[in-house]
Amino acid sequence: MIGAGLGGLAAAVSLQRQGHAVTIYERYDFAGEVGASLSAASNRSCFLEEWGVDIKGAKPFVLKQLMMHNWSDGKMQSKYLLGDYKSKFGTDYNNFHRIDIHKELLKSAFEAPGEGPKCELKVNFKVTDNGVETSADIIVGADGIWSLTQNQIGITPDFEMSTSCCYQCIIEADKLRSLGLEDYISNEAIEYWGGFRINKIVMSPCSNSEVMSCYCFYPASYNNMHEDGWNTSALPQQLVDTFLDLDLRTKTLMLNAEDIKMWRLYRHQPYPYWVKGKVCLLGDATHPMMPDQSQGSCMAFEDAGALGLVFHKNFREEYGALEGLVLYERVRKERATRIQEVSFRAHENLNEQIGWSSSTDRPGKLTIKEVCGYNMRDHLAELVKEQVAARM
C-alpha cells in the first residue's frame, strides 16, 4: 500500500480483515496531520462498521438535516430532513473530523487486526529512488492527487484549475456558545449559504459536537492562489474580507475561527484506466474530484471496500490476483466517474447537491438514494457472473 492517508489505511484494513498481509509505505510521519470535517454517508459508514472500526471512538456527529440560509441575512430558506435515514440506508449519516477517523483507522490496522497479521507501517519512506527492493502480489497506489504511482503505470493527468478556491477552518463549540452562536452546533445539520454561483459556505459539527467545521468557497480570481496542499494559512480577517456581504452572525463566527487553511481546487478529467498489471490506483490517486458532493473520501472508502470484497479469503478459487484487479476496476470506475462529474456540476449549482437534488427536476440528476442506497455486493456478484460466463 503506497500512502497511509484515509484511503490507504481503509484499503489496508479492508484487505487485512480478509487475512492478507499488508505493508504500508508513507512518505511522512503524521506529525503534521491537518484537516476539517468529513462526511460519512452510509456508503462509507457501512464499511467502517463491517471492518469493526471504533466509530464511537472517532467521535462522530450524526447529521439529521440539511439547511439552506439566505446569504445576506442568514435566515433559513429551506431544509431537507434526513428522516429515517438509518432504516433506509443501514447506518447513521456520520460526520467526522479527519484527524479523529484517521486515528481510529490507524488503531484498526495496527492494534485491533482481524484475521490477517497486523499491518506493517513504514513511515518517512519514499517508495521511489530509495535503493530498497521488495515484492508483493498487488500494489495499491493510494498516494493522493499528485500520485507518483500514476506515472509509473503510464497515466498523465488531464486537469485544470477550478474557478474557485476554498478556506477551511474550525471553531470550538465553547467559543460559539460564548458568542451566542450555539445554534450552529445544536441544529444537527449541514448548513449552506450561497451555492448558486461560486461563493458558498458549508458548515457542520464534528468531534462529538465540540467542533464546528467550515468550508468557504470563493472565486479563484480573488487572490490568484497557486499553492497546493493544506498548509497555506490565513488570518480570520482575510476570511471575512473575502465575503463582505455575508450575514453578520456568520462573519462573527469567521472572525473567531481557528486553523484557517487555504485550498487550491482542480477539475480532473477521468483517467483512461485504473489498473496495469499488478498495480491499481485508489482514492484521489485515481478519481480526484471537486468536494461539492462530500463524496471524495466516501469514494475512496468504496474503493477500499471493493478491494476487500474482490480479494476475499477464497478469491484464488475463483480468479487470480490480476483478474481480481480487473474486476476491481470494473466495479468501481463507472460509479466513481459519475460521482466525479456530478460533483463538478454541483460546484456552482446547489440544486445538483444530493439532498437538494431531485430526479424529477431533470433526468440524470444524482440522488441520495443512488449514492447511499448502493449495494456493492450485488453489483460485484453480477460482474463475477459475467466473468464466469465469459470463460465458458
Short mmCIF file of C-alpha atoms in Angstrom, two decimals:
data_model
loop_
_atom_site.label_atom_id
_atom_site.label_comp_id
_atom_site.label_asym_id
_atom_site.label_seq_id
_atom_site.Cartn_x
_atom_site.Cartn_y
_atom_site.Cartn_z
CA MET A 1 0.00 0.00 0.00
CA ILE A 2 1.57 3.27 -1.12
CA GLY A 3 0.17 6.02 1.09
CA ALA A 4 -1.26 5.98 4.62
CA GLY A 5 -3.93 8.61 4.24
CA LEU A 6 -7.56 7.76 4.83
CA GLY A 7 -7.94 5.79 1.59
CA GLY A 8 -4.71 3.84 2.03
CA LEU A 9 -5.47 2.94 5.65
CA ALA A 10 -9.04 1.97 4.76
CA ALA A 11 -7.79 -0.33 1.99
CA ALA A 12 -5.18 -1.82 4.33
CA VAL A 13 -7.85 -2.61 6.94
CA SER A 14 -10.24 -3.97 4.31
CA LEU A 15 -7.61 -6.38 2.95
CA GLN A 16 -6.22 -7.30 6.36
CA ARG A 17 -9.72 -8.28 7.51
CA GLN A 18 -9.69 -10.86 4.71
CA GLY A 19 -6.47 -12.41 6.00
CA HIS A 20 -3.95 -10.62 3.78
CA ALA A 21 -0.55 -9.37 4.90
CA VAL A 22 -0.33 -5.64 4.13
CA THR A 23 2.69 -3.35 4.21
CA ILE A 24 2.00 0.39 4.06
CA TYR A 25 4.60 2.88 2.86
CA GLU A 26 4.10 6.51 3.88
CA ARG A 27 6.43 9.36 2.96
CA TYR A 28 5.55 11.41 6.08
CA ASP A 29 5.13 10.59 9.78
CA PHE A 30 1.66 12.06 10.59
CA ALA A 31 3.15 14.73 12.84
CA GLY A 32 1.58 17.48 10.75
CA GLU A 33 -1.86 15.96 10.23
CA VAL A 34 -4.42 18.66 9.44
CA GLY A 35 -7.95 18.84 8.11
CA ALA A 36 -11.54 19.58 8.93
CA SER A 37 -14.77 17.56 8.83
CA LEU A 38 -15.53 14.66 6.52
CA SER A 39 -18.98 13.48 5.58
CA ALA A 40 -19.51 9.76 6.08
CA ALA A 41 -22.78 8.82 4.44
CA SER A 42 -23.91 5.20 4.59
CA ASN A 43 -21.79 4.23 1.57
CA ARG A 44 -18.76 4.94 3.75
CA SER A 45 -20.02 4.21 7.26
CA CYS A 46 -21.18 0.72 6.23
CA PHE A 47 -17.57 -0.33 5.63
CA LEU A 48 -16.40 1.17 8.93
CA GLU A 49 -18.99 -0.99 10.68
CA GLU A 50 -18.10 -4.07 8.63
CA TRP A 51 -14.39 -3.73 9.43
CA GLY A 52 -15.04 -3.25 13.13
CA VAL A 53 -13.62 0.26 13.28
CA ASP A 54 -14.48 2.01 16.56
CA ILE A 55 -16.92 4.56 15.17
CA LYS A 56 -17.73 5.98 18.60
CA GLY A 57 -14.01 6.40 19.21
CA ALA A 58 -13.86 8.62 16.13
CA LYS A 59 -16.32 11.00 17.84
CA PRO A 60 -18.95 11.25 15.09
CA PHE A 61 -21.67 13.82 14.81
CA VAL A 62 -24.88 12.25 13.45
CA LEU A 63 -26.45 14.53 10.85
CA LYS A 64 -30.22 14.89 10.87
CA GLN A 65 -30.92 17.55 8.23
CA LEU A 66 -29.62 19.93 5.58
CA MET A 67 -30.32 23.65 5.97
CA MET A 68 -30.06 26.41 3.37
CA HIS A 69 -29.61 30.04 4.54
CA ASN A 70 -30.03 33.36 2.80
CA TRP A 71 -26.59 34.78 2.04
CA SER A 72 -27.01 38.35 3.29
CA ASP A 73 -29.12 37.95 6.44
CA GLY A 74 -28.68 34.28 7.37
CA LYS A 75 -32.40 33.50 7.52
CA MET A 76 -33.27 29.90 6.76
CA GLN A 77 -34.64 29.47 3.26
CA SER A 78 -35.31 25.74 3.23
CA LYS A 79 -34.40 22.47 4.89
CA TYR A 80 -34.18 18.82 3.93
CA LEU A 81 -34.86 16.37 6.76
CA LEU A 82 -32.92 13.11 6.58
CA GLY A 83 -35.74 11.44 8.48
CA ASP A 84 -35.40 7.67 8.92
CA TYR A 85 -32.01 7.66 7.19
CA LYS A 86 -30.64 4.69 9.15
CA SER A 87 -33.65 2.46 8.43
CA LYS A 88 -33.42 3.34 4.73
CA PHE A 89 -29.68 3.04 4.23
CA GLY A 90 -28.38 0.91 7.09
CA THR A 91 -26.21 3.33 9.08
CA ASP A 92 -26.30 6.80 10.57
CA TYR A 93 -25.16 9.74 8.44
CA ASN A 94 -21.94 10.41 10.37
CA ASN A 95 -19.72 13.46 10.26
CA PHE A 96 -16.12 13.04 11.46
CA HIS A 97 -13.13 15.26 11.95
CA ARG A 98 -10.48 13.97 9.59
CA ILE A 99 -7.88 13.52 12.34
CA ASP A 100 -10.31 11.58 14.56
CA ILE A 101 -11.18 8.98 11.92
CA HIS A 102 -7.54 8.75 10.77
CA LYS A 103 -6.51 7.82 14.34
CA GLU A 104 -9.17 5.11 14.55
CA LEU A 105 -8.10 3.61 11.23
CA LEU A 106 -4.51 3.50 12.48
CA LYS A 107 -5.73 1.62 15.55
CA SER A 108 -7.76 -0.77 13.40
CA ALA A 109 -4.78 -1.54 11.19
CA PHE A 110 -2.15 -1.95 13.87
CA GLU A 111 -3.81 -2.59 17.25
CA ALA A 112 -7.06 -4.42 16.53
CA PRO A 113 -6.42 -6.59 13.49
CA GLY A 114 -8.85 -9.09 12.03
CA GLU A 115 -7.94 -12.45 10.54
CA GLY A 116 -4.67 -11.41 8.95
CA PRO A 117 -1.41 -10.34 10.60
CA LYS A 118 -1.10 -6.78 11.83
CA CYS A 119 -0.38 -4.37 9.02
CA GLU A 120 3.21 -3.22 8.77
CA LEU A 121 3.85 0.53 8.53
CA LYS A 122 6.96 2.21 7.16
CA VAL A 123 6.89 6.00 7.66
CA ASN A 124 9.24 8.65 6.26
CA PHE A 125 9.62 6.27 3.35
CA LYS A 126 9.57 7.43 -0.27
CA VAL A 127 8.81 4.46 -2.47
CA THR A 128 10.80 5.74 -5.44
CA ASP A 129 14.57 6.17 -5.62
CA ASN A 130 15.41 4.85 -2.16
CA GLY A 131 17.54 1.84 -3.07
CA VAL A 132 15.19 -0.67 -1.41
CA GLU A 133 13.59 -3.54 -3.33
CA THR A 134 10.57 -5.57 -2.32
CA SER A 135 7.82 -7.63 -3.94
CA ALA A 136 4.08 -8.03 -3.49
CA ASP A 137 1.13 -9.82 -5.04
CA ILE A 138 -0.59 -6.49 -5.71
CA ILE A 139 0.43 -2.87 -5.32
CA VAL A 140 -2.15 -0.21 -4.41
CA GLY A 141 -1.31 3.39 -5.23
CA ALA A 142 -3.16 5.45 -2.61
CA ASP A 143 -0.73 8.35 -2.81
CA GLY A 144 -3.13 11.19 -3.43
CA ILE A 145 -3.95 13.72 -6.10
CA TRP A 146 -0.30 14.20 -7.11
CA SER A 147 0.31 10.45 -7.18
CA LEU A 148 3.67 9.17 -8.38
CA THR A 149 2.13 5.73 -8.92
CA GLN A 150 0.08 7.22 -11.78
CA ASN A 151 3.26 7.98 -13.68
CA GLN A 152 4.63 4.50 -13.04
CA ILE A 153 1.67 2.93 -14.88
CA GLY A 154 1.63 5.46 -17.71
CA ILE A 155 -1.15 7.86 -16.70
CA THR A 156 -0.71 11.57 -17.33
CA PRO A 157 -3.46 13.50 -15.51
CA ASP A 158 -5.54 15.93 -17.57
CA PHE A 159 -6.68 18.74 -15.29
CA GLU A 160 -7.24 22.46 -14.99
CA MET A 161 -7.51 24.91 -12.14
CA SER A 162 -11.03 25.36 -10.84
CA THR A 163 -12.82 28.68 -10.91
CA SER A 164 -12.73 28.65 -7.10
CA CYS A 165 -10.54 28.14 -4.07
CA CYS A 166 -11.57 27.24 -0.54
CA TYR A 167 -10.81 28.26 3.01
CA GLN A 168 -11.25 25.52 5.59
CA CYS A 169 -11.34 26.31 9.29
CA ILE A 170 -12.76 25.20 12.61
CA ILE A 171 -14.23 26.88 15.67
CA GLU A 172 -14.68 25.30 19.10
CA ALA A 173 -18.20 24.81 20.47
CA ASP A 174 -17.34 26.66 23.67
CA LYS A 175 -16.37 29.70 21.65
CA LEU A 176 -19.64 29.55 19.71
CA ARG A 177 -21.58 29.42 22.96
CA SER A 178 -19.72 32.43 24.34
CA LEU A 179 -20.61 34.35 21.16
CA GLY A 180 -24.30 33.41 21.34
CA LEU A 181 -23.94 31.24 18.22
CA GLU A 182 -24.68 27.85 19.80
CA ASP A 183 -27.42 27.13 17.25
CA TYR A 184 -24.70 26.33 14.71
CA ILE A 185 -23.84 23.33 16.89
CA SER A 186 -27.36 22.38 18.01
CA ASN A 187 -29.03 22.38 14.58
CA GLU A 188 -27.83 18.80 13.85
CA ALA A 189 -27.27 19.89 10.27
CA ILE A 190 -25.01 20.53 7.37
CA GLU A 191 -25.73 24.22 6.74
CA TYR A 192 -25.27 26.08 3.44
CA TRP A 193 -25.02 29.70 2.38
CA GLY A 194 -24.92 30.52 -1.34
CA GLY A 195 -24.02 27.77 -3.78
CA PHE A 196 -25.73 29.12 -6.90
CA ARG A 197 -22.58 30.81 -8.11
CA ILE A 198 -19.03 30.37 -6.90
CA ASN A 199 -19.43 31.78 -3.36
CA LYS A 200 -20.58 29.05 -0.99
CA ILE A 201 -20.24 28.37 2.74
CA VAL A 202 -20.72 24.84 4.14
CA MET A 203 -20.69 24.20 7.90
CA SER A 204 -21.20 21.10 10.01
CA PRO A 205 -20.31 19.87 13.51
CA CYS A 206 -17.86 17.05 14.24
CA SER A 207 -15.87 15.63 17.18
CA ASN A 208 -18.92 14.87 19.34
CA SER A 209 -20.39 18.31 18.58
CA GLU A 210 -17.42 20.08 20.16
CA VAL A 211 -16.08 21.49 16.89
CA MET A 212 -17.74 23.32 14.01
CA SER A 213 -16.04 22.78 10.66
CA CYS A 214 -16.35 25.32 7.84
CA TYR A 215 -15.61 25.18 4.12
CA CYS A 216 -15.76 28.57 2.43
CA PHE A 217 -15.56 28.67 -1.38
CA TYR A 218 -14.66 31.87 -3.22
CA PRO A 219 -13.59 32.90 -6.78
CA ALA A 220 -10.02 31.89 -7.60
CA SER A 221 -9.53 35.28 -9.22
CA TYR A 222 -9.90 36.94 -5.79
CA ASN A 223 -6.32 36.23 -4.74
CA ASN A 224 -4.90 34.06 -7.55
CA MET A 225 -3.78 31.39 -5.12
CA HIS A 226 -1.47 28.83 -6.73
CA GLU A 227 -0.03 26.94 -3.75
CA ASP A 228 -1.02 23.29 -3.39
CA GLY A 229 -1.66 21.30 -0.24
CA TRP A 230 -3.34 22.05 3.08
CA ASN A 231 -0.70 24.13 4.84
CA THR A 232 -1.23 27.63 3.45
CA SER A 233 -2.51 29.56 6.45
CA ALA A 234 -4.77 32.62 6.53
CA LEU A 235 -5.99 35.06 9.18
CA PRO A 236 -9.61 35.49 10.31
CA GLN A 237 -9.80 38.98 8.82
CA GLN A 238 -8.70 37.64 5.43
CA LEU A 239 -11.54 35.15 5.59
CA VAL A 240 -14.13 37.79 6.48
CA ASP A 241 -12.84 40.25 3.87
CA THR A 242 -13.44 37.61 1.17
CA PHE A 243 -17.19 37.60 1.92
CA LEU A 244 -18.05 41.22 2.72
CA ASP A 245 -21.79 40.90 2.00
CA LEU A 246 -22.26 37.72 4.07
CA ASP A 247 -24.60 37.85 7.07
CA LEU A 248 -23.15 39.36 10.26
CA ARG A 249 -23.55 36.29 12.52
CA THR A 250 -21.57 34.10 10.15
CA LYS A 251 -18.88 36.75 9.81
CA THR A 252 -18.66 36.88 13.61
CA LEU A 253 -18.05 33.13 13.57
CA MET A 254 -15.32 33.58 10.95
CA LEU A 255 -13.57 36.28 12.99
CA ASN A 256 -13.20 33.73 15.79
CA ALA A 257 -12.19 30.79 13.59
CA GLU A 258 -9.01 28.80 14.13
CA ASP A 259 -6.64 26.75 11.99
CA ILE A 260 -7.64 28.58 8.79
CA LYS A 261 -6.11 26.96 5.71
CA MET A 262 -6.41 27.76 2.01
CA TRP A 263 -7.05 25.02 -0.50
CA ARG A 264 -6.50 25.22 -4.28
CA LEU A 265 -9.08 23.23 -6.27
CA TYR A 266 -8.70 21.45 -9.60
CA ARG A 267 -11.01 19.79 -12.07
CA HIS A 268 -9.57 16.47 -13.26
CA GLN A 269 -10.81 14.59 -16.27
CA PRO A 270 -11.43 10.84 -15.73
CA TYR A 271 -8.35 8.68 -16.14
CA PRO A 272 -8.40 6.14 -19.00
CA TYR A 273 -7.70 3.18 -16.70
CA TRP A 274 -7.02 2.43 -13.04
CA VAL A 275 -5.12 -0.85 -13.30
CA LYS A 276 -1.99 -2.03 -15.05
CA GLY A 277 -0.56 -5.46 -14.32
CA LYS A 278 -0.41 -5.94 -10.58
CA VAL A 279 -0.79 -2.21 -9.81
CA CYS A 280 -4.06 -0.40 -9.11
CA LEU A 281 -4.92 3.15 -8.05
CA LEU A 282 -7.30 4.21 -5.29
CA GLY A 283 -8.97 7.36 -4.00
CA ASP A 284 -7.60 10.74 -5.07
CA ALA A 285 -4.85 8.95 -6.98
CA THR A 286 -7.43 7.71 -9.48
CA HIS A 287 -10.59 9.86 -9.27
CA PRO A 288 -9.75 13.27 -7.75
CA MET A 289 -12.96 15.24 -7.59
CA MET A 290 -14.41 18.53 -6.53
CA PRO A 291 -15.66 18.45 -2.91
CA ASP A 292 -19.19 19.63 -3.69
CA GLN A 293 -20.98 16.30 -3.16
CA SER A 294 -18.99 15.49 0.01
CA GLN A 295 -18.11 12.20 -1.65
CA GLY A 296 -14.35 12.33 -2.26
CA SER A 297 -13.34 10.31 0.80
CA CYS A 298 -16.53 8.23 0.56
CA MET A 299 -15.44 7.09 -2.90
CA ALA A 300 -12.00 6.20 -1.52
CA PHE A 301 -13.71 4.05 1.12
CA GLU A 302 -15.82 2.39 -1.56
CA ASP A 303 -12.59 1.64 -3.43
CA ALA A 304 -11.15 0.14 -0.25
CA GLY A 305 -14.30 -1.87 0.36
CA ALA A 306 -14.20 -3.18 -3.19
CA LEU A 307 -10.64 -4.46 -2.74
CA GLY A 308 -11.71 -6.39 0.35
CA LEU A 309 -14.72 -7.87 -1.42
CA VAL A 310 -12.80 -8.77 -4.58
CA PHE A 311 -9.84 -10.24 -2.72
CA HIS A 312 -11.89 -12.14 -0.18
CA LYS A 313 -10.46 -15.09 1.72
CA ASN A 314 -11.12 -17.64 -1.03
CA PHE A 315 -10.70 -15.47 -4.12
CA ARG A 316 -7.97 -17.68 -5.61
CA GLU A 317 -10.55 -20.45 -6.05
CA GLU A 318 -12.49 -18.13 -8.38
CA TYR A 319 -9.83 -15.96 -10.03
CA GLY A 320 -6.24 -14.83 -9.64
CA ALA A 321 -4.76 -11.56 -8.47
CA LEU A 322 -4.50 -9.96 -11.90
CA GLU A 323 -8.05 -10.92 -12.84
CA GLY A 324 -9.18 -9.57 -9.48
CA LEU A 325 -7.68 -6.15 -10.20
CA VAL A 326 -9.55 -6.03 -13.50
CA LEU A 327 -12.72 -6.83 -11.55
CA TYR A 328 -11.90 -4.04 -9.07
CA GLU A 329 -11.74 -1.51 -11.89
CA ARG A 330 -14.97 -2.77 -13.39
CA VAL A 331 -16.93 -2.48 -10.16
CA ARG A 332 -15.56 0.97 -9.30
CA LYS A 333 -14.67 3.04 -12.34
CA GLU A 334 -18.12 3.82 -13.79
CA ARG A 335 -19.66 4.78 -10.45
CA ALA A 336 -16.72 6.89 -9.27
CA THR A 337 -16.53 8.66 -12.64
CA ARG A 338 -20.21 9.56 -12.40
CA ILE A 339 -19.75 10.98 -8.89
CA GLN A 340 -16.73 12.90 -10.16
CA GLU A 341 -18.80 14.52 -12.91
CA VAL A 342 -21.82 15.40 -10.79
CA SER A 343 -19.54 16.84 -8.11
CA PHE A 344 -18.35 19.32 -10.69
CA ARG A 345 -21.94 20.12 -11.68
CA ALA A 346 -22.80 20.83 -8.04
CA HIS A 347 -19.91 23.25 -7.71
CA GLU A 348 -21.92 26.30 -8.76
CA ASN A 349 -25.43 24.86 -8.53
CA LEU A 350 -26.59 23.65 -5.13
CA ASN A 351 -29.64 22.07 -6.78
CA GLU A 352 -27.26 19.38 -8.06
CA GLN A 353 -26.19 18.52 -4.48
CA ILE A 354 -27.61 15.28 -3.10
CA GLY A 355 -30.35 16.14 -0.66
CA TRP A 356 -31.30 19.25 -2.63
CA SER A 357 -31.42 17.46 -5.98
CA SER A 358 -34.37 15.52 -7.38
CA SER A 359 -34.56 13.19 -10.36
CA THR A 360 -37.93 14.79 -11.16
CA ASP A 361 -36.17 18.12 -11.84
CA ARG A 362 -34.08 16.67 -14.62
CA PRO A 363 -33.30 13.10 -15.68
CA GLY A 364 -29.81 12.06 -14.68
CA LYS A 365 -29.54 14.11 -11.50
CA LEU A 366 -27.68 12.42 -8.67
CA THR A 367 -30.00 11.47 -5.81
CA ILE A 368 -29.40 10.49 -2.22
CA LYS A 369 -30.84 7.04 -2.98
CA GLU A 370 -28.32 6.46 -5.78
CA VAL A 371 -25.42 7.40 -3.52
CA CYS A 372 -26.49 5.98 -0.18
CA GLY A 373 -28.60 3.04 -1.34
CA TYR A 374 -25.86 1.50 -3.50
CA ASN A 375 -25.23 -2.23 -2.89
CA MET A 376 -21.69 -3.06 -3.94
CA ARG A 377 -22.04 -6.76 -3.13
CA ASP A 378 -24.90 -7.17 -5.59
CA HIS A 379 -23.04 -5.18 -8.23
CA LEU A 380 -19.91 -7.28 -7.77
CA ALA A 381 -21.88 -10.53 -7.87
CA GLU A 382 -23.31 -9.57 -11.27
CA LEU A 383 -19.84 -8.83 -12.61
CA VAL A 384 -18.45 -12.13 -11.32
CA LYS A 385 -21.28 -13.99 -13.06
CA GLU A 386 -20.42 -12.20 -16.30
CA GLN A 387 -16.76 -13.04 -15.81
CA VAL A 388 -17.52 -16.74 -15.23
CA ALA A 389 -19.83 -16.84 -18.25
CA ALA A 390 -17.15 -15.29 -20.45
CA ARG A 391 -14.81 -18.18 -19.62
CA MET A 392 -17.31 -20.81 -20.71
#
